Amino acid sequence: LPVIREISRRGRCKKLLHLASRHIEKLLNKADQNYQRNMVQAEIDCTPSSVLQFTLTRGGTASNDSSSAPNVVMTLGNKQDFPVAFKVKTTQPRRYLVRPNQGILKPDESISVTILLVDKDQQALLQNYDKLGFSQEALDAATKDKFLVQSCAIMPEYSALEEAGSNIALGKEQAEKLTAMWNHVGNKANNWPCVNKKLLVKHLVVNASPSDGTADTANSDSVAAIVAAAAATGSSSATKSNMAAEDMSTENLVEEVTRLRKKYDELIQFSVNLTAERDILNNSLEQTRRELQTTKMRSNSGSASAGADSATRSAKGFKLWTLVLVGIIMFALGRNLPIGGAAIQEVEEL
């Protein structure tokens, strides 16, 4: 720019250079604005902001229809004055279906993201709820699913994505470019600012509605509780629970069912504890067997080495005694040879 201005002052192509300098200044200002914009934390509004609650229906029939599956609608809004890219992640990608899981939000634009819970995992969560003694707190503690909503400004090399809107389905090429951009954002070497918002997941267990043609889950569980308690305790109260409904008042029936349900919950918890203790004992037994087998192997290897050492020592002792005996014999022969020679000489002289 200083060189262009100096040339323009000298009057050489003054008008053309003046226009060129103004255009370059605009480009530089725009580039500086884009840089400053991109360095800002591109935070978006998220509703709900901290917890996603899924309602699990007990006693309902399994269905592949996504409209009847437990779902949560999350609303994302862009409060910035520039387009923002978003992406939704989860710790259980096979358990939840997120539609859409990524996109572009223009200024003052919002989008609804639907999160579906797979029916198979819903049944598994309900079984865990039963095993944990019908405790909502225990289920929440055992289930640690989380979601992560990421947002960032569009990188300069992917500026063509600013023309794409989230309310319009992204084409295949645009979706691939957006995925590639998020791969670059995830690379720490690029140091591209990104806002991460974490959301916890809770599962609320409710009974099926009687209008659906299914019995209330509490009633079916109460019947099972009555049978289990009667078989376990054999008390007279369990016998009373088997009486016809018309022979008992409503209050007494509810009280009896509540009491027996509590006993059933205690039995379930007791069985869970027994199962845990059984697993611990099995692990201890298996570990003891391994240690015993290791000790036997060491003992066998030690006895084998001891036998080899004794055989070696006996062989060495045998060789030593043999040498001593041969030495004694040779010593005796050596002493007798001179005497025998002298006797022969005397015989020849005679």
Short mmCIF file of C-alpha atoms in Angstrom, two decimals:
data_model
loop_
_atom_site.label_atom_id
_atom_site.label_comp_id
_atom_site.label_asym_id
_atom_site.label_seq_id
_atom_site.Cartn_x
_atom_site.Cartn_y
_atom_site.Cartn_z
CA LEU A 1 0.00 0.00 0.00
CA PRO A 2 2.74 2.61 0.72
CA VAL A 3 4.33 1.87 -2.65
CA ILE A 4 0.98 2.20 -4.44
CA ARG A 5 0.27 5.49 -2.69
CA GLU A 6 3.73 6.82 -3.57
CA ILE A 7 3.18 5.97 -7.21
CA SER A 8 -0.26 7.58 -7.14
CA ARG A 9 1.24 10.78 -5.71
CA ARG A 10 3.65 11.01 -8.64
CA GLY A 11 0.72 11.00 -11.01
CA ARG A 12 1.39 7.73 -12.83
CA CYS A 13 -1.87 5.94 -13.54
CA LYS A 14 -3.25 7.85 -10.61
CA LYS A 15 -6.88 6.88 -11.00
CA LEU A 16 -6.22 3.17 -11.62
CA LEU A 17 -3.83 2.87 -8.73
CA HIS A 18 -6.22 4.73 -6.45
CA LEU A 19 -8.99 2.26 -7.23
CA ALA A 20 -6.63 -0.66 -6.75
CA SER A 21 -5.49 0.64 -3.36
CA ARG A 22 -9.08 1.09 -2.18
CA HIS A 23 -9.95 -2.44 -3.29
CA ILE A 24 -6.95 -3.87 -1.50
CA GLU A 25 -7.86 -1.96 1.65
CA LYS A 26 -11.37 -3.41 1.55
CA LEU A 27 -10.01 -6.93 1.12
CA LEU A 28 -7.61 -6.47 4.01
CA ASN A 29 -10.36 -5.06 6.23
CA LYS A 30 -12.63 -7.96 5.37
CA ALA A 31 -9.85 -10.47 6.05
CA ASP A 32 -9.14 -8.78 9.38
CA GLN A 33 -12.84 -8.85 10.28
CA ASN A 34 -13.04 -12.54 9.38
CA TYR A 35 -9.99 -13.26 11.48
CA GLN A 36 -11.38 -11.38 14.47
CA ARG A 37 -14.77 -13.05 13.98
CA ASN A 38 -13.29 -16.53 13.80
CA MET A 39 -11.21 -15.99 16.91
CA VAL A 40 -14.39 -15.30 18.89
CA GLN A 41 -15.89 -18.24 20.76
CA ALA A 42 -18.86 -19.17 18.52
CA GLU A 43 -21.26 -20.20 21.27
CA ILE A 44 -24.83 -21.21 20.42
CA ASP A 45 -27.97 -21.49 22.52
CA CYS A 46 -28.96 -25.02 23.52
CA THR A 47 -32.34 -26.02 24.99
CA PRO A 48 -32.38 -28.01 27.26
CA SER A 49 -29.09 -26.69 28.52
CA SER A 50 -27.84 -29.31 30.97
CA VAL A 51 -29.96 -32.51 31.15
CA LEU A 52 -31.67 -34.62 28.48
CA GLN A 53 -34.50 -36.68 30.02
CA PHE A 54 -35.85 -39.76 28.25
CA THR A 55 -39.13 -41.34 29.39
CA LEU A 56 -39.05 -45.16 29.50
CA THR A 57 -42.50 -46.79 29.42
CA ARG A 58 -42.91 -50.04 31.34
CA GLY A 59 -45.46 -52.54 30.08
CA GLY A 60 -45.54 -51.14 26.55
CA THR A 61 -45.13 -53.27 23.44
CA ALA A 62 -41.93 -53.14 21.44
CA SER A 63 -42.25 -51.26 18.17
CA ASN A 64 -39.92 -50.28 15.35
CA ASP A 65 -41.87 -47.06 14.79
CA SER A 66 -39.53 -44.15 15.56
CA SER A 67 -42.48 -41.93 16.57
CA SER A 68 -43.27 -44.20 19.54
CA ALA A 69 -39.64 -44.54 20.67
CA PRO A 70 -38.41 -42.45 23.61
CA ASN A 71 -37.05 -39.21 22.21
CA VAL A 72 -35.91 -35.75 23.19
CA VAL A 73 -36.05 -32.66 20.98
CA MET A 74 -33.10 -30.31 21.48
CA THR A 75 -33.25 -26.79 20.03
CA LEU A 76 -30.05 -25.09 18.84
CA GLY A 77 -29.99 -21.37 18.04
CA ASN A 78 -27.29 -19.11 16.59
CA LYS A 79 -27.08 -15.78 18.42
CA GLN A 80 -23.93 -14.67 16.56
CA ASP A 81 -23.85 -12.32 13.55
CA PHE A 82 -22.03 -14.87 11.39
CA PRO A 83 -22.71 -18.50 10.35
CA VAL A 84 -21.79 -21.16 12.90
CA ALA A 85 -21.22 -24.89 12.40
CA PHE A 86 -22.55 -27.35 15.00
CA LYS A 87 -22.03 -31.04 15.73
CA VAL A 88 -23.73 -33.35 18.26
CA LYS A 89 -21.79 -36.26 19.77
CA THR A 90 -22.66 -38.92 22.36
CA THR A 91 -20.84 -41.51 24.44
CA GLN A 92 -23.33 -44.18 23.24
CA PRO A 93 -23.61 -43.77 19.44
CA ARG A 94 -25.32 -47.17 19.05
CA ARG A 95 -27.95 -46.39 21.67
CA TYR A 96 -29.11 -43.01 20.33
CA LEU A 97 -30.03 -41.79 16.86
CA VAL A 98 -29.37 -38.06 16.34
CA ARG A 99 -31.09 -36.25 13.45
CA PRO A 100 -29.38 -34.11 12.23
CA ASN A 101 -26.05 -34.63 13.96
CA GLN A 102 -24.30 -31.69 12.24
CA GLY A 103 -25.13 -28.61 10.17
CA ILE A 104 -24.72 -24.88 9.59
CA LEU A 105 -26.67 -22.21 11.48
CA LYS A 106 -27.00 -18.80 9.90
CA PRO A 107 -27.35 -15.70 12.11
CA ASP A 108 -30.57 -15.70 14.18
CA GLU A 109 -31.43 -19.17 12.88
CA SER A 110 -32.48 -22.16 15.00
CA ILE A 111 -32.98 -25.86 14.38
CA SER A 112 -34.59 -28.77 16.24
CA VAL A 113 -32.39 -31.83 16.76
CA THR A 114 -34.29 -35.06 17.50
CA ILE A 115 -32.58 -37.70 19.64
CA LEU A 116 -34.15 -41.18 19.58
CA LEU A 117 -33.48 -44.00 22.05
CA VAL A 118 -33.29 -47.42 20.38
CA ASP A 119 -36.03 -49.79 21.62
CA LYS A 120 -33.54 -52.60 22.32
CA ASP A 121 -31.60 -50.37 24.69
CA GLN A 122 -34.84 -49.19 26.27
CA GLN A 123 -35.67 -52.79 27.23
CA ALA A 124 -32.13 -53.26 28.58
CA LEU A 125 -32.47 -50.13 30.72
CA LEU A 126 -35.81 -51.35 32.08
CA GLN A 127 -34.23 -54.68 33.02
CA ASN A 128 -31.45 -52.85 34.83
CA TYR A 129 -34.11 -50.81 36.61
CA ASP A 130 -35.72 -54.04 37.86
CA LYS A 131 -32.37 -55.52 38.94
CA LEU A 132 -31.50 -52.35 40.85
CA GLY A 133 -34.60 -52.67 42.99
CA PHE A 134 -36.85 -50.25 41.10
CA SER A 135 -34.68 -47.35 42.20
CA GLN A 136 -34.56 -44.30 39.95
CA GLU A 137 -31.46 -42.97 41.72
CA ALA A 138 -29.62 -46.27 41.23
CA LEU A 139 -30.49 -46.31 37.52
CA ASP A 140 -29.24 -42.75 37.07
CA ALA A 141 -26.01 -43.64 38.88
CA ALA A 142 -25.47 -46.78 36.78
CA THR A 143 -26.23 -45.04 33.47
CA LYS A 144 -23.59 -42.45 32.66
CA ASP A 145 -24.58 -41.48 29.12
CA LYS A 146 -23.57 -38.00 27.99
CA PHE A 147 -23.96 -35.73 24.98
CA LEU A 148 -21.59 -33.09 23.64
CA VAL A 149 -22.70 -30.15 21.48
CA GLN A 150 -19.82 -28.50 19.62
CA SER A 151 -19.95 -25.18 17.77
CA CYS A 152 -17.40 -23.10 15.92
CA ALA A 153 -17.01 -20.52 13.17
CA ILE A 154 -16.46 -21.85 9.65
CA MET A 155 -12.81 -22.18 8.73
CA PRO A 156 -11.65 -19.94 5.82
CA GLU A 157 -10.81 -22.89 3.57
CA TYR A 158 -14.41 -24.11 3.95
CA SER A 159 -16.08 -20.72 3.41
CA ALA A 160 -18.33 -22.24 0.73
CA LEU A 161 -20.28 -23.92 3.55
CA GLU A 162 -21.62 -20.53 4.65
CA GLU A 163 -24.13 -20.74 1.82
CA ALA A 164 -25.58 -23.99 3.22
CA GLY A 165 -28.46 -23.73 5.69
CA SER A 166 -29.30 -26.20 8.43
CA ASN A 167 -33.02 -26.14 7.65
CA ILE A 168 -32.25 -27.41 4.17
CA ALA A 169 -30.84 -30.92 3.92
CA LEU A 170 -27.13 -30.82 3.20
CA GLY A 171 -26.05 -32.39 -0.04
CA LYS A 172 -23.57 -35.24 -0.09
CA GLU A 173 -20.69 -32.98 -1.11
CA GLN A 174 -21.51 -30.36 1.53
CA ALA A 175 -21.88 -33.02 4.24
CA GLU A 176 -18.47 -34.45 3.32
CA LYS A 177 -16.90 -30.98 3.44
CA LEU A 178 -18.48 -30.29 6.82
CA THR A 179 -17.20 -33.63 8.17
CA ALA A 180 -13.72 -32.83 6.85
CA MET A 181 -13.85 -29.42 8.53
CA TRP A 182 -14.75 -30.98 11.89
CA ASN A 183 -11.81 -33.36 11.47
CA HIS A 184 -9.55 -30.32 11.06
CA VAL A 185 -11.17 -28.60 14.05
CA GLY A 186 -10.52 -31.71 16.16
CA ASN A 187 -6.83 -31.52 15.30
CA LYS A 188 -5.09 -29.68 18.13
CA ALA A 189 -2.36 -28.48 15.77
CA ASN A 190 -4.84 -26.17 14.00
CA ASN A 191 -5.76 -24.43 17.29
CA TRP A 192 -9.18 -23.48 15.91
CA PRO A 193 -11.50 -22.20 18.67
CA CYS A 194 -14.42 -24.49 19.44
CA VAL A 195 -17.11 -24.32 22.12
CA ASN A 196 -18.02 -27.59 23.87
CA LYS A 197 -21.24 -27.93 25.84
CA LYS A 198 -21.83 -31.13 27.84
CA LEU A 199 -25.28 -32.50 28.65
CA LEU A 200 -26.14 -35.33 31.06
CA VAL A 201 -28.75 -38.01 30.32
CA LYS A 202 -31.45 -39.24 32.69
CA HIS A 203 -34.02 -41.98 32.13
CA LEU A 204 -37.40 -41.60 33.82
CA VAL A 205 -39.33 -44.88 34.19
CA VAL A 206 -43.14 -44.62 34.05
CA ASN A 207 -45.98 -47.14 33.81
CA ALA A 208 -47.94 -47.80 30.65
CA SER A 209 -51.21 -45.92 30.33
CA PRO A 210 -54.38 -48.03 30.84
CA SER A 211 -55.86 -46.41 27.70
CA ASP A 212 -53.24 -48.23 25.65
CA GLY A 213 -54.99 -51.53 26.36
CA THR A 214 -52.24 -52.70 28.71
CA ALA A 215 -52.42 -53.20 32.44
CA ASP A 216 -50.70 -50.80 34.75
CA THR A 217 -47.18 -51.99 35.48
CA ALA A 218 -47.60 -51.36 39.18
CA ASN A 219 -50.47 -53.87 39.29
CA SER A 220 -48.56 -56.56 37.42
CA ASP A 221 -45.51 -56.00 39.60
CA SER A 222 -47.73 -56.18 42.67
CA VAL A 223 -49.12 -59.55 41.61
CA ALA A 224 -45.59 -60.85 41.12
CA ALA A 225 -44.65 -59.40 44.48
CA ILE A 226 -47.56 -61.16 46.16
CA VAL A 227 -46.58 -64.52 44.68
CA ALA A 228 -42.90 -64.11 45.55
CA ALA A 229 -43.59 -62.95 49.10
CA ALA A 230 -46.04 -65.77 49.70
CA ALA A 231 -43.54 -68.36 48.51
CA ALA A 232 -40.69 -66.82 50.52
CA THR A 233 -42.32 -66.02 53.83
CA GLY A 234 -45.36 -68.29 53.98
CA SER A 235 -46.87 -65.82 56.37
CA SER A 236 -50.53 -65.39 57.02
CA SER A 237 -50.43 -61.94 55.43
CA ALA A 238 -49.43 -63.53 52.12
CA THR A 239 -52.35 -65.89 52.45
CA LYS A 240 -54.67 -62.93 52.96
CA SER A 241 -53.34 -61.36 49.78
CA ASN A 242 -54.64 -64.34 47.82
CA MET A 243 -58.20 -63.66 48.94
CA ALA A 244 -60.72 -62.49 46.41
CA ALA A 245 -60.69 -58.76 45.75
CA GLU A 246 -64.33 -58.38 46.69
CA ASP A 247 -63.62 -59.72 50.21
CA MET A 248 -61.18 -56.90 50.97
CA SER A 249 -61.66 -53.17 51.04
CA THR A 250 -59.77 -50.96 48.63
CA GLU A 251 -57.62 -49.43 51.34
CA ASN A 252 -56.67 -52.83 52.76
CA LEU A 253 -55.87 -54.15 49.31
CA VAL A 254 -53.65 -51.18 48.49
CA GLU A 255 -51.92 -51.45 51.86
CA GLU A 256 -51.34 -55.18 51.40
CA VAL A 257 -50.01 -54.75 47.89
CA THR A 258 -47.70 -51.93 49.01
CA ARG A 259 -46.32 -53.97 51.87
CA LEU A 260 -45.75 -57.05 49.75
CA ARG A 261 -44.19 -54.98 47.00
CA LYS A 262 -41.71 -53.65 49.55
CA LYS A 263 -40.87 -57.20 50.59
CA TYR A 264 -40.44 -58.15 46.96
CA ASP A 265 -38.03 -55.25 46.44
CA GLU A 266 -36.04 -56.41 49.46
CA LEU A 267 -35.87 -59.93 48.03
CA ILE A 268 -34.65 -58.56 44.70
CA GLN A 269 -31.95 -56.54 46.43
CA PHE A 270 -30.96 -59.58 48.50
CA SER A 271 -30.67 -61.73 45.36
CA VAL A 272 -28.53 -59.04 43.70
CA ASN A 273 -26.21 -59.01 46.72
CA LEU A 274 -26.01 -62.82 46.68
CA THR A 275 -25.12 -62.77 43.01
CA ALA A 276 -22.35 -60.26 43.66
CA GLU A 277 -20.97 -62.35 46.54
CA ARG A 278 -21.11 -65.46 44.36
CA ASP A 279 -19.07 -63.73 41.67
CA ILE A 280 -16.52 -62.63 44.26
CA LEU A 281 -16.22 -66.17 45.65
CA ASN A 282 -15.85 -67.63 42.15
CA ASN A 283 -13.07 -65.17 41.38
CA SER A 284 -11.31 -65.97 44.66
CA LEU A 285 -11.61 -69.73 43.99
CA GLU A 286 -10.22 -69.34 40.49
CA GLN A 287 -7.32 -67.29 41.79
CA THR A 288 -6.59 -69.91 44.48
CA ARG A 289 -6.58 -72.66 41.85
CA ARG A 290 -4.11 -70.73 39.74
CA GLU A 291 -1.82 -70.17 42.72
CA LEU A 292 -1.99 -73.88 43.65
CA GLN A 293 -1.18 -74.92 40.10
CA THR A 294 1.76 -72.51 40.02
CA THR A 295 3.05 -73.91 43.34
CA LYS A 296 2.83 -77.48 42.03
CA MET A 297 4.73 -76.59 38.89
CA ARG A 298 7.47 -74.93 40.92
CA SER A 299 7.65 -77.96 43.25
CA ASN A 300 7.96 -80.40 40.34
CA SER A 301 10.65 -78.35 38.68
CA GLY A 302 12.54 -78.10 42.01
CA SER A 303 12.46 -81.89 42.62
CA ALA A 304 13.62 -82.58 39.08
CA SER A 305 16.58 -80.22 39.46
CA ALA A 306 17.45 -81.75 42.85
CA GLY A 307 17.52 -85.27 41.34
CA ALA A 308 19.77 -84.09 38.54
CA ASP A 309 22.15 -82.49 41.04
CA SER A 310 22.36 -85.69 43.16
CA ALA A 311 23.07 -87.79 40.05
CA THR A 312 25.82 -85.40 39.03
CA ARG A 313 27.34 -85.49 42.50
CA SER A 314 27.23 -89.30 42.61
CA ALA A 315 28.89 -89.48 39.20
CA LYS A 316 31.62 -87.11 40.34
CA GLY A 317 32.11 -89.20 43.53
CA PHE A 318 32.39 -92.42 41.53
CA LYS A 319 35.09 -90.93 39.30
CA LEU A 320 37.03 -89.70 42.34
CA TRP A 321 37.05 -93.06 44.12
CA THR A 322 38.07 -94.78 40.91
CA LEU A 323 41.03 -92.48 40.53
CA VAL A 324 42.07 -93.06 44.15
CA LEU A 325 41.88 -96.85 43.76
CA VAL A 326 43.88 -96.81 40.52
CA GLY A 327 46.47 -94.60 42.19
CA ILE A 328 46.87 -97.04 45.09
CA ILE A 329 47.29 -100.02 42.75
CA MET A 330 49.85 -98.23 40.65
CA PHE A 331 51.72 -97.15 43.77
CA ALA A 332 51.86 -100.78 45.01
CA LEU A 333 53.08 -102.08 41.67
CA GLY A 334 55.71 -99.39 41.55
CA ARG A 335 57.11 -100.42 44.89
CA ASN A 336 57.20 -104.15 43.99
CA LEU A 337 58.91 -103.79 40.60
CA PRO A 338 62.44 -103.03 41.91
CA ILE A 339 62.31 -106.00 44.29
CA GLY A 340 61.27 -108.35 41.50
CA GLY A 341 64.16 -107.10 39.26
CA ALA A 342 66.75 -107.78 41.95
CA ALA A 343 65.49 -111.38 42.41
CA ILE A 344 65.84 -112.07 38.67
CA GLN A 345 69.42 -110.80 38.69
CA GLU A 346 70.35 -113.09 41.56
CA VAL A 347 68.91 -116.11 39.76
CA GLU A 348 71.01 -115.36 36.65
CA GLU A 349 74.19 -115.06 38.71
CA LEU A 350 73.57 -118.44 40.25
#
